[in-house]
Structures are given as C-alpha cells and as structure tokens.
Short mmCIF file of C-alpha atoms in Angstrom, two decimals:
data_model
loop_
_atom_site.label_atom_id
_atom_site.label_comp_id
_atom_site.label_asym_id
_atom_site.label_seq_id
_atom_site.Cartn_x
_atom_site.Cartn_y
_atom_site.Cartn_z
CA UNK A 1 -65.82 21.59 14.94
CA UNK A 2 -63.12 22.69 12.63
CA UNK A 3 -61.59 24.12 15.03
CA UNK A 4 -61.10 21.54 17.16
CA UNK A 5 -57.76 19.38 16.29
CA UNK A 6 -57.75 15.38 15.76
CA UNK A 7 -54.66 13.95 18.70
CA UNK A 8 -53.75 9.87 18.64
CA UNK A 9 -53.24 8.73 22.00
CA UNK A 10 -50.02 6.31 22.10
CA UNK A 11 -53.08 3.75 23.07
CA UNK A 12 -54.48 4.25 19.77
CA UNK A 13 -57.38 6.16 20.60
CA UNK A 14 -58.42 9.05 18.49
CA UNK A 15 -59.64 12.32 20.45
CA UNK A 16 -60.82 15.83 19.37
CA UNK A 17 -58.64 18.67 21.09
CA UNK A 18 -60.62 22.51 21.98
CA UNK A 19 -59.43 24.78 20.55
CA UNK A 20 -56.17 26.71 22.68
CA UNK A 21 -55.81 23.19 24.87
CA UNK A 22 -52.04 22.40 25.78
CA UNK A 23 -52.61 19.15 26.76
CA UNK A 24 -55.51 16.17 26.93
CA UNK A 25 -56.33 13.64 28.82
CA UNK A 26 -57.36 9.54 27.20
CA UNK A 27 -60.66 9.06 28.66
CA UNK A 28 -58.80 4.50 27.72
CA UNK A 29 -55.65 5.14 29.48
CA UNK A 30 -55.92 8.56 30.78
CA UNK A 31 -53.06 9.43 29.57
CA UNK A 32 -52.13 12.74 28.86
CA UNK A 33 -50.90 14.45 25.61
CA UNK A 34 -49.09 17.59 25.74
CA UNK A 35 -50.24 18.83 23.17
CA UNK A 36 -47.53 21.71 22.50
CA UNK A 37 -44.93 19.41 21.90
CA UNK A 38 -46.80 18.78 18.47
CA UNK A 39 -46.53 22.54 17.82
CA UNK A 40 -42.72 22.44 18.40
CA UNK A 41 -42.10 19.13 16.65
CA UNK A 42 -44.42 20.94 13.51
CA UNK A 43 -42.31 24.32 14.05
CA UNK A 44 -38.93 22.72 13.87
CA UNK A 45 -40.02 20.44 10.43
CA UNK A 46 -40.40 24.18 9.06
CA UNK A 47 -37.06 25.51 9.63
CA UNK A 48 -35.74 22.63 8.36
CA UNK A 49 -37.23 22.58 5.38
CA UNK A 50 -35.84 25.81 4.89
CA UNK A 51 -32.44 25.89 6.40
CA UNK A 52 -32.49 23.08 2.80
CA UNK A 53 -33.86 25.44 1.01
CA UNK A 54 -31.12 27.99 1.65
CA UNK A 55 -28.64 25.06 1.22
CA UNK A 56 -29.62 23.70 -1.99
CA UNK A 57 -29.80 28.24 -3.38
CA UNK A 58 -26.20 28.09 -2.13
CA UNK A 59 -25.76 25.29 -3.58
CA UNK A 60 -26.75 25.67 -7.14
CA UNK A 61 -25.32 28.97 -7.15
CA UNK A 62 -22.04 28.10 -6.43
CA UNK A 63 -21.91 25.52 -9.38
CA UNK A 64 -22.70 28.93 -11.34
CA UNK A 65 -20.04 30.95 -14.04
CA UNK A 66 -20.22 34.38 -12.44
CA UNK A 67 -22.12 36.02 -15.45
CA UNK A 68 -24.67 32.71 -15.93
CA UNK A 69 -25.65 33.54 -12.66
CA UNK A 70 -25.97 37.84 -13.68
CA UNK A 71 -28.26 36.31 -16.69
CA UNK A 72 -30.41 35.01 -14.86
CA UNK A 73 -30.90 36.39 -11.55
CA UNK A 74 -34.19 38.15 -11.85
CA UNK A 75 -36.13 41.38 -11.08
CA UNK A 76 -36.95 41.91 -7.14
CA UNK A 77 -40.94 42.11 -7.75
CA UNK A 78 -40.53 39.63 -9.68
CA UNK A 79 -38.23 36.99 -7.48
CA UNK A 80 -41.23 38.45 -4.90
CA UNK A 81 -44.00 37.35 -7.54
CA UNK A 82 -41.72 33.69 -6.91
CA UNK A 83 -40.80 33.13 -3.76
CA UNK A 84 -43.15 29.54 -2.57
CA UNK A 85 -45.54 30.67 0.12
CA UNK A 86 -44.02 28.64 3.55
CA UNK A 87 -46.50 26.02 3.42
CA UNK A 88 -45.20 24.50 -0.13
CA UNK A 89 -43.33 21.52 -0.59
CA UNK A 90 -40.23 21.89 -1.43
CA UNK A 91 -37.55 20.18 -3.95
CA UNK A 92 -34.76 18.73 -1.82
CA UNK A 93 -31.62 17.67 -3.37
CA UNK A 94 -30.60 14.37 -3.05
CA UNK A 95 -29.87 12.74 0.21
CA UNK A 96 -26.68 12.07 -0.06
CA UNK A 97 -26.10 15.94 -0.71
CA UNK A 98 -26.98 16.71 1.94
CA UNK A 99 -25.23 14.80 4.47
CA UNK A 100 -23.17 16.40 2.45
CA UNK A 101 -23.63 20.39 2.84
CA UNK A 102 -25.69 19.37 7.26
CA UNK A 103 -21.88 17.25 7.79
CA UNK A 104 -18.40 18.79 8.75
CA UNK A 105 -15.68 18.87 5.93
CA UNK A 106 -13.42 16.06 6.53
CA UNK A 107 -9.83 17.29 8.23
CA UNK A 108 -7.37 17.34 5.44
CA UNK A 109 -5.42 14.82 4.33
CA UNK A 110 -1.95 15.13 4.34
CA UNK A 111 -0.41 12.95 1.79
CA UNK A 112 -2.19 8.90 0.46
CA UNK A 113 0.31 7.51 2.35
CA UNK A 114 -0.26 3.54 0.47
CA UNK A 115 -1.66 2.88 -2.63
CA UNK A 116 -4.73 0.11 -3.17
CA UNK A 117 -3.13 -3.22 -2.25
CA UNK A 118 -5.37 -4.88 -5.47
CA UNK A 119 -3.74 -5.82 -8.71
CA UNK A 120 -2.31 -8.04 -10.95
CA UNK A 121 1.69 -5.95 -10.45
CA UNK A 122 2.86 -4.35 -7.93
CA UNK A 123 6.09 -3.53 -6.04
CA UNK A 124 7.40 -2.25 -3.10
CA UNK A 125 11.05 -0.97 -3.75
CA UNK A 126 13.43 0.35 -0.42
CA UNK A 127 17.09 1.71 -0.73
CA UNK A 128 18.62 3.10 2.77
CA UNK A 129 21.40 5.33 2.12
CA UNK A 130 22.04 6.12 6.23
CA UNK A 131 22.44 9.76 5.54
CA UNK A 132 24.85 11.72 8.91
CA UNK A 133 25.60 7.45 9.88
CA UNK A 134 29.26 6.56 9.45
CA UNK A 135 28.00 3.65 7.75
CA UNK A 136 25.80 6.12 5.03
CA UNK A 137 25.98 4.35 1.82
CA UNK A 138 25.89 5.88 -2.06
CA UNK A 139 23.57 4.00 -3.96
CA UNK A 140 21.01 2.69 -2.82
CA UNK A 141 18.24 5.57 -3.06
CA UNK A 142 19.44 5.70 -6.52
CA UNK A 143 19.61 2.06 -7.28
CA UNK A 144 15.74 2.23 -5.89
CA UNK A 145 15.05 4.99 -7.68
CA UNK A 146 16.21 2.78 -11.52
CA UNK A 147 14.62 -0.22 -10.75
CA UNK A 148 10.78 1.57 -10.66
CA UNK A 149 12.22 3.32 -14.41
CA UNK A 150 13.05 -0.37 -15.48
CA UNK A 151 9.05 -1.73 -14.07
CA UNK A 152 7.47 0.89 -15.43
CA UNK A 153 9.70 1.67 -18.44
CA UNK A 154 10.13 -2.25 -19.29
CA UNK A 155 7.75 -4.61 -17.09
CA UNK A 156 4.90 -2.61 -17.36
CA UNK A 157 4.19 -1.98 -13.69
CA UNK A 158 1.89 1.01 -12.97
CA UNK A 159 3.16 3.90 -11.26
CA UNK A 160 1.21 4.05 -8.77
CA UNK A 161 1.08 0.53 -8.57
CA UNK A 162 4.95 1.07 -7.40
CA UNK A 163 5.27 1.84 -3.22
CA UNK A 164 8.62 3.06 -2.62
CA UNK A 165 10.06 4.18 0.12
CA UNK A 166 13.54 6.02 0.53
CA UNK A 167 15.09 9.08 3.41
CA UNK A 168 13.53 11.43 -0.29
CA UNK A 169 10.32 10.74 0.02
CA UNK A 170 8.15 13.58 1.80
CA UNK A 171 5.36 11.01 3.49
CA UNK A 172 6.70 10.00 6.94
CA UNK A 173 4.69 6.30 5.83
CA UNK A 174 7.00 5.91 3.14
CA UNK A 175 10.41 6.54 5.33
CA UNK A 176 12.21 2.79 5.21
CA UNK A 177 11.86 2.08 9.23
CA UNK A 178 10.97 -0.51 10.41
CA UNK A 179 7.27 -0.42 11.39
CA UNK A 180 7.11 1.47 6.99
CA UNK A 181 8.88 -1.37 5.40
CA UNK A 182 6.62 -4.22 7.51
CA UNK A 183 3.50 -1.81 6.65
CA UNK A 184 5.32 -2.27 3.35
CA UNK A 185 5.36 -6.07 3.28
CA UNK A 186 2.36 -6.89 4.74
CA UNK A 187 0.62 -4.61 1.67
CA UNK A 188 2.52 -6.49 -0.96
CA UNK A 189 0.85 -9.54 -0.72
CA UNK A 190 -2.65 -8.82 -0.01
CA UNK A 191 -4.74 -9.81 -0.98
CA UNK A 192 -2.80 -11.81 -3.81
CA UNK A 193 -4.50 -14.17 -5.75
CA UNK A 194 -3.94 -16.56 -8.92
CA UNK A 195 -0.90 -14.28 -11.76
CA UNK A 196 -0.58 -11.57 -9.86
CA UNK A 197 2.83 -10.92 -10.71
CA UNK A 198 4.96 -9.19 -6.91
CA UNK A 199 8.35 -7.77 -6.96
CA UNK A 200 9.36 -6.47 -3.86
CA UNK A 201 13.13 -4.76 -4.23
CA UNK A 202 15.56 -3.70 -1.30
CA UNK A 203 19.09 -2.11 -1.63
CA UNK A 204 21.41 -1.30 1.77
CA UNK A 205 22.33 -2.23 4.21
CA UNK A 206 22.71 -6.37 5.70
CA UNK A 207 23.63 -8.31 8.92
CA UNK A 208 23.56 -11.40 10.69
CA UNK A 209 22.54 -12.39 14.02
CA UNK A 210 22.49 -15.87 16.22
CA UNK A 211 19.65 -17.65 15.07
CA UNK A 212 17.85 -18.29 18.42
CA UNK A 213 14.61 -20.33 16.75
CA UNK A 214 16.98 -23.16 15.21
CA UNK A 215 15.41 -23.20 11.69
CA UNK A 216 19.60 -21.79 9.89
CA UNK A 217 21.69 -24.18 9.38
CA UNK A 218 24.61 -22.14 10.29
CA UNK A 219 23.00 -20.62 13.35
CA UNK A 220 22.50 -16.86 11.98
CA UNK A 221 19.37 -15.55 10.81
CA UNK A 222 20.39 -12.78 8.41
CA UNK A 223 18.64 -8.96 8.36
CA UNK A 224 17.66 -6.25 6.06
CA UNK A 225 18.41 -3.08 8.26
CA UNK A 226 15.95 0.42 8.45
CA UNK A 227 17.20 3.35 9.07
CA UNK A 228 16.18 3.89 12.46
CA UNK A 229 17.80 0.24 13.56
CA UNK A 230 19.32 1.34 15.68
CA UNK A 231 16.36 1.96 17.98
CA UNK A 232 13.90 -0.09 16.73
CA UNK A 233 15.93 -3.81 15.48
CA UNK A 234 16.80 -4.95 12.35
CA UNK A 235 14.10 -6.83 10.27
CA UNK A 236 15.34 -10.66 10.13
CA UNK A 237 14.24 -13.23 7.64
CA UNK A 238 12.36 -15.93 9.47
CA UNK A 239 10.07 -12.42 10.14
CA UNK A 240 10.67 -11.54 6.18
CA UNK A 241 9.58 -15.27 5.62
CA UNK A 242 6.10 -15.19 7.33
CA UNK A 243 5.01 -11.88 6.03
CA UNK A 244 6.11 -12.08 2.09
CA UNK A 245 6.44 -15.30 1.47
CA UNK A 246 3.94 -17.96 3.42
CA UNK A 247 0.17 -15.86 2.48
CA UNK A 248 1.34 -16.30 -1.58
CA UNK A 249 -1.55 -19.10 -2.61
CA UNK A 250 -1.29 -20.83 -5.47
CA UNK A 251 -0.84 -18.71 -8.91
CA UNK A 252 0.92 -15.84 -7.93
CA UNK A 253 4.00 -15.07 -7.94
CA UNK A 254 6.86 -13.07 -6.55
CA UNK A 255 10.23 -11.51 -6.96
CA UNK A 256 12.89 -10.56 -5.22
CA UNK A 257 16.03 -8.58 -5.59
CA UNK A 258 18.26 -7.79 -2.16
CA UNK A 259 20.75 -5.67 -2.83
CA UNK A 260 22.57 -6.04 0.46
CA UNK A 261 25.56 -7.39 2.77
CA UNK A 262 24.13 -10.82 4.26
CA UNK A 263 20.94 -11.63 2.26
CA UNK A 264 22.04 -14.85 0.45
CA UNK A 265 18.63 -16.11 2.73
CA UNK A 266 17.39 -13.84 3.41
CA UNK A 267 13.61 -14.90 2.58
CA UNK A 268 14.03 -17.43 4.65
CA UNK A 269 13.02 -19.68 1.34
CA UNK A 270 14.22 -23.23 1.12
CA UNK A 271 16.07 -23.75 -1.74
CA UNK A 272 19.12 -22.33 -2.55
CA UNK A 273 20.73 -22.85 -6.42
CA UNK A 274 24.77 -23.75 -5.93
CA UNK A 275 25.57 -23.09 -9.50
CA UNK A 276 28.95 -23.61 -10.34
CA UNK A 277 31.34 -21.81 -13.30
CA UNK A 278 30.63 -23.88 -16.18
CA UNK A 279 27.55 -23.12 -15.81
CA UNK A 280 26.02 -26.85 -13.85
CA UNK A 281 23.84 -25.93 -10.46
CA UNK A 282 22.98 -27.64 -7.81
CA UNK A 283 19.49 -27.28 -5.29
CA UNK A 284 20.41 -27.69 -1.94
CA UNK A 285 18.31 -27.71 1.22
CA UNK A 286 18.05 -24.94 3.46
CA UNK A 287 14.94 -26.87 6.21
CA UNK A 288 15.31 -27.00 9.68
CA UNK A 289 12.75 -28.09 11.96
CA UNK A 290 9.71 -27.74 11.83
CA UNK A 291 8.78 -24.47 10.84
CA UNK A 292 7.53 -24.67 7.85
CA UNK A 293 9.30 -22.00 4.80
CA UNK A 294 7.41 -22.41 1.66
CA UNK A 295 4.64 -20.47 0.06
CA UNK A 296 0.75 -20.99 0.12
CA UNK A 297 0.76 -22.57 -2.85
CA UNK A 298 2.40 -20.10 -5.21
CA UNK A 299 5.76 -19.63 -5.88
CA UNK A 300 8.66 -17.06 -4.74
CA UNK A 301 12.20 -16.42 -6.29
CA UNK A 302 15.37 -14.03 -4.78
CA UNK A 303 17.71 -12.90 -6.36
CA UNK A 304 21.16 -11.71 -3.56
CA UNK A 305 23.53 -9.91 -3.74
CA UNK A 306 26.08 -12.91 -2.61
CA UNK A 307 25.45 -15.83 0.41
CA UNK A 308 25.01 -15.10 3.56
CA UNK A 309 28.61 -14.90 4.55
CA UNK A 310 29.91 -12.58 2.22
CA UNK A 311 29.43 -8.46 1.76
CA UNK A 312 27.84 -7.28 -1.47
CA UNK A 313 29.34 -3.95 -2.93
CA UNK A 314 28.61 -1.10 -4.67
CA UNK A 315 30.82 0.40 -7.62
CA UNK A 316 31.09 2.57 -10.41
CA UNK A 317 32.58 0.61 -13.51
CA UNK A 318 29.11 -0.19 -14.62
CA UNK A 319 27.48 3.97 -14.99
CA UNK A 320 30.48 5.66 -13.32
CA UNK A 321 28.38 6.58 -10.91
CA UNK A 322 28.27 4.92 -7.23
CA UNK A 323 25.40 2.49 -8.30
CA UNK A 324 24.57 -1.36 -6.15
CA UNK A 325 26.67 -3.75 -8.33
CA UNK A 326 23.20 -6.68 -8.29
CA UNK A 327 20.23 -4.33 -9.19
CA UNK A 328 22.43 -2.47 -12.22
CA UNK A 329 23.53 -6.00 -12.93
CA UNK A 330 20.03 -7.53 -12.81
CA UNK A 331 18.10 -4.96 -14.79
CA UNK A 332 21.01 -4.86 -17.48
CA UNK A 333 20.51 -8.91 -17.49
CA UNK A 334 16.93 -8.28 -17.93
CA UNK A 335 17.11 -5.91 -20.89
CA UNK A 336 19.44 -7.47 -22.99
CA UNK A 337 18.70 -11.38 -23.23
CA UNK A 338 15.59 -11.04 -24.86
CA UNK A 339 12.22 -11.82 -25.01
CA UNK A 340 11.18 -15.06 -22.73
CA UNK A 341 15.38 -15.39 -20.42
CA UNK A 342 15.33 -18.31 -18.56
CA UNK A 343 16.39 -17.88 -14.52
CA UNK A 344 19.66 -19.82 -15.87
CA UNK A 345 20.30 -16.94 -18.37
CA UNK A 346 19.69 -14.33 -16.19
CA UNK A 347 22.09 -15.80 -13.33
CA UNK A 348 24.90 -16.05 -15.60
CA UNK A 349 24.43 -12.53 -17.02
CA UNK A 350 25.01 -11.20 -13.81
CA UNK A 351 27.14 -13.34 -12.44
CA UNK A 352 29.54 -12.58 -15.48
CA UNK A 353 28.71 -8.74 -14.88
CA UNK A 354 29.43 -8.31 -11.18
CA UNK A 355 32.94 -11.17 -12.03
CA UNK A 356 33.90 -8.70 -15.17
CA UNK A 357 33.49 -5.31 -13.14
CA UNK A 358 35.32 -7.01 -9.96
CA UNK A 359 38.19 -7.58 -11.86
CA UNK A 360 38.39 -3.87 -12.82
CA UNK A 361 38.36 -2.82 -9.99
CA UNK A 362 41.44 -3.11 -7.41
CA UNK A 363 41.26 -4.91 -4.46
CA UNK A 364 43.66 -5.88 -0.77
CA UNK A 365 44.01 -9.20 -0.09
CA UNK A 366 41.14 -9.49 2.48
CA UNK A 367 38.73 -8.29 -0.05
CA UNK A 368 36.65 -11.50 -1.62
CA UNK A 369 34.70 -10.95 -4.29
CA UNK A 370 31.51 -12.41 -4.68
CA UNK A 371 28.61 -13.86 -6.84
CA UNK A 372 24.67 -13.27 -7.12
CA UNK A 373 22.57 -16.44 -5.46
CA UNK A 374 19.19 -17.70 -6.74
CA UNK A 375 16.91 -18.81 -3.77
CA UNK A 376 13.53 -20.50 -4.59
CA UNK A 377 9.97 -22.11 -2.61
CA UNK A 378 10.45 -24.62 -5.06
CA UNK A 379 13.05 -26.36 -7.05
CA UNK A 380 13.00 -26.15 -10.76
CA UNK A 381 14.90 -26.54 -13.75
CA UNK A 382 16.53 -23.39 -14.05
CA UNK A 383 17.39 -23.39 -17.79
CA UNK A 384 13.88 -24.37 -18.94
CA UNK A 385 12.08 -22.54 -16.50
CA UNK A 386 11.38 -18.83 -18.56
CA UNK A 387 11.99 -15.74 -16.02
CA UNK A 388 8.90 -13.36 -15.96
CA UNK A 389 7.78 -10.39 -14.15
#
C-alpha cells in the first residue's frame, strides 16, 4: 500500500493508483487522469527551484567585493558537505528580485526627455537661432540660457524643473520644433494647482497671419515661429491660449516673457495694459466673438517685446554682445527693482531701459522704437499688485 499513490479526480473523488500505472479511471465520473503529467509537473517545479537557487547564488556573488568572496569561499570538501539535498526547500529572493532576474533587461534609454511635470515652480524656455537660414538670429539661445540662470539663482526655480528647448540640446525631443514646443507647453501646465508658479519664455521670430475665426480686433493672429515652421507651420495665438492659459486653475499663476516681433497679444489674453510715457495706464479689452480667452480661475500675465504690429530687436548696447532687449531688460528690472516690486515698477523700468538703449543706436527713417507690453487674464492695479515668481 505504501508504494501506491493517492490521486484526486477533478470530480473530487480520491483514488489509489497502483505502482507504475500511467493512467487511472474514476469509477464515479469515468474521467481518465494521466499520471505522467503529475510527474512532469513535479520535475518542472524541481528544475525551477534549482534555477532560482543558481540565480540567487550568482546575485550574492555579484554583490560581494572580490576579496570578501575569496575569504568566504569554502574548501571543496566543505562545499560538498554543506550542499543542500535536492528535496530541501531553499530560501528564494524577494518576488521583485526574481522578476528582475528572470525578465530580459529593458532597452537602454538615450535621454530622459522631460522632467517631472509636478512642482511648485517650473519653466519652459525656448531659444531659436534658425542656424543656416537667411533669417537666422544671433542671441536667442543666449537669451534662454540667461533666463535659466536668472530663474535658478534669483527666483528659486529648481534646475531640474526647467525645460530648455534650443538647437544646442543633444536630445531630439528638446529641439524647438513645433511638435516639441507644443509638448513642452502642455507639460508646463499639466496638473497645475494652487500656489504653482509657472514660467514660459520664448526668444525667436514672431509673425502675424490672417485670422480665420473672427476673434481678433485687427483681423490678424499672432504666432511663434518654431524651427521647422517651413514644413510644419507656425504656432498661432489661439492654440497657445488653449494650451497655456485656459487650463490654469484657481491660485496658479503663469508668467510669460516673449522676446519676438508681433508678440503683443501672442498669448491671446483678453486685457492689454496701455501705458503712457508719464506712467498712467488703461486696460484695453481685446475680446471679440464668443470664444473664452481667460483661465480656469488662475492668473496669466505676459510681458511682450512689442505690440502686435511692431518689430522687436536685439541690441549689443546692454551687454556688448547680441542679446534680446526684452529678455535683458526683464531680468535687469527684476534684479534692480528691490524686494517685492509691482508690475507697474517693472514695466516702467523695462520701458526706460529699452528706450535709453535704442536712443544710442542708429536707426533709419523706417525704423520705429518699440516698448514692452503687458497683457493679462484679468484687469488689476499694476502699481498695487506685487510681482512674484
């Protein structure tokens, strides 16, 4: 009786299988149970346990320094004496370690394209020089790098929360193409919440094109010019507003600095601050049509290099090298305005610096000076409201 095996049928009945039997039939349901499958299963389980034991031994050897492995190695006769018999259970590594050892290694990743989209302060900085083109620019990449240093050193932005898009970047997903710029803008506002400080900076070409949806007072859409615009097209203000502005929730703030031509209302914000030389100002409503251009309760502010129908420029007057006048004047104004400046103070400082610099340059009769422009999602008192990033 001891040489017989007890086998359970799938109907639940227990049966005794005689020695050497390959199959047995249930007297209740007449189901035939193959016995050799049980043997194969046991052998397979034994092979798996032995393989896991070998993987564990290899893992332990890799974790130990070479000299420690030599010191702890047992003599051959002791290793034979200490070897566990096959029927004994072995201690297996944790399940996650077993999966890592049995699964093939993941393919190598070239570069991590985007940092985590979560954090109280994060920024997207775009600098496009259009190298090799007849319309190439000289200082836009430098503008983006200067802005990054300013945000990190003076505004407390973590460097890992700043996404740079320039032609100098090694990662293909950080080249300022239309697709990458769209992706970066979506990353900037993803999951935004109260007390988030978001920052968008663009230095490059700007342009205008015909407005086809009837939401522009002047009949023109403003646009940013990505590196591949000749084949992929521009990024117009309607899309920028939809991506960057409308998702902003209550308590979240977005500040943008746009150093480009025709950039006055490139975020399509509904209110434009029209400031006189004496410092007085008035808010001009830009809404037209039924399309909502505001936020989801948050605040959006944009400092642009010039009005929609004006051209911006770069000047060596500030630094001795080509640099965007808007980028430099914004950084310098925040640095020199003292603690907790107002929006009015910054705007006046930027206008004064640019006008003074332009007065030292030689212009042709067709050249016109341009001044920074402030647009906002809501009207506010620019001399009472503190600027903060």
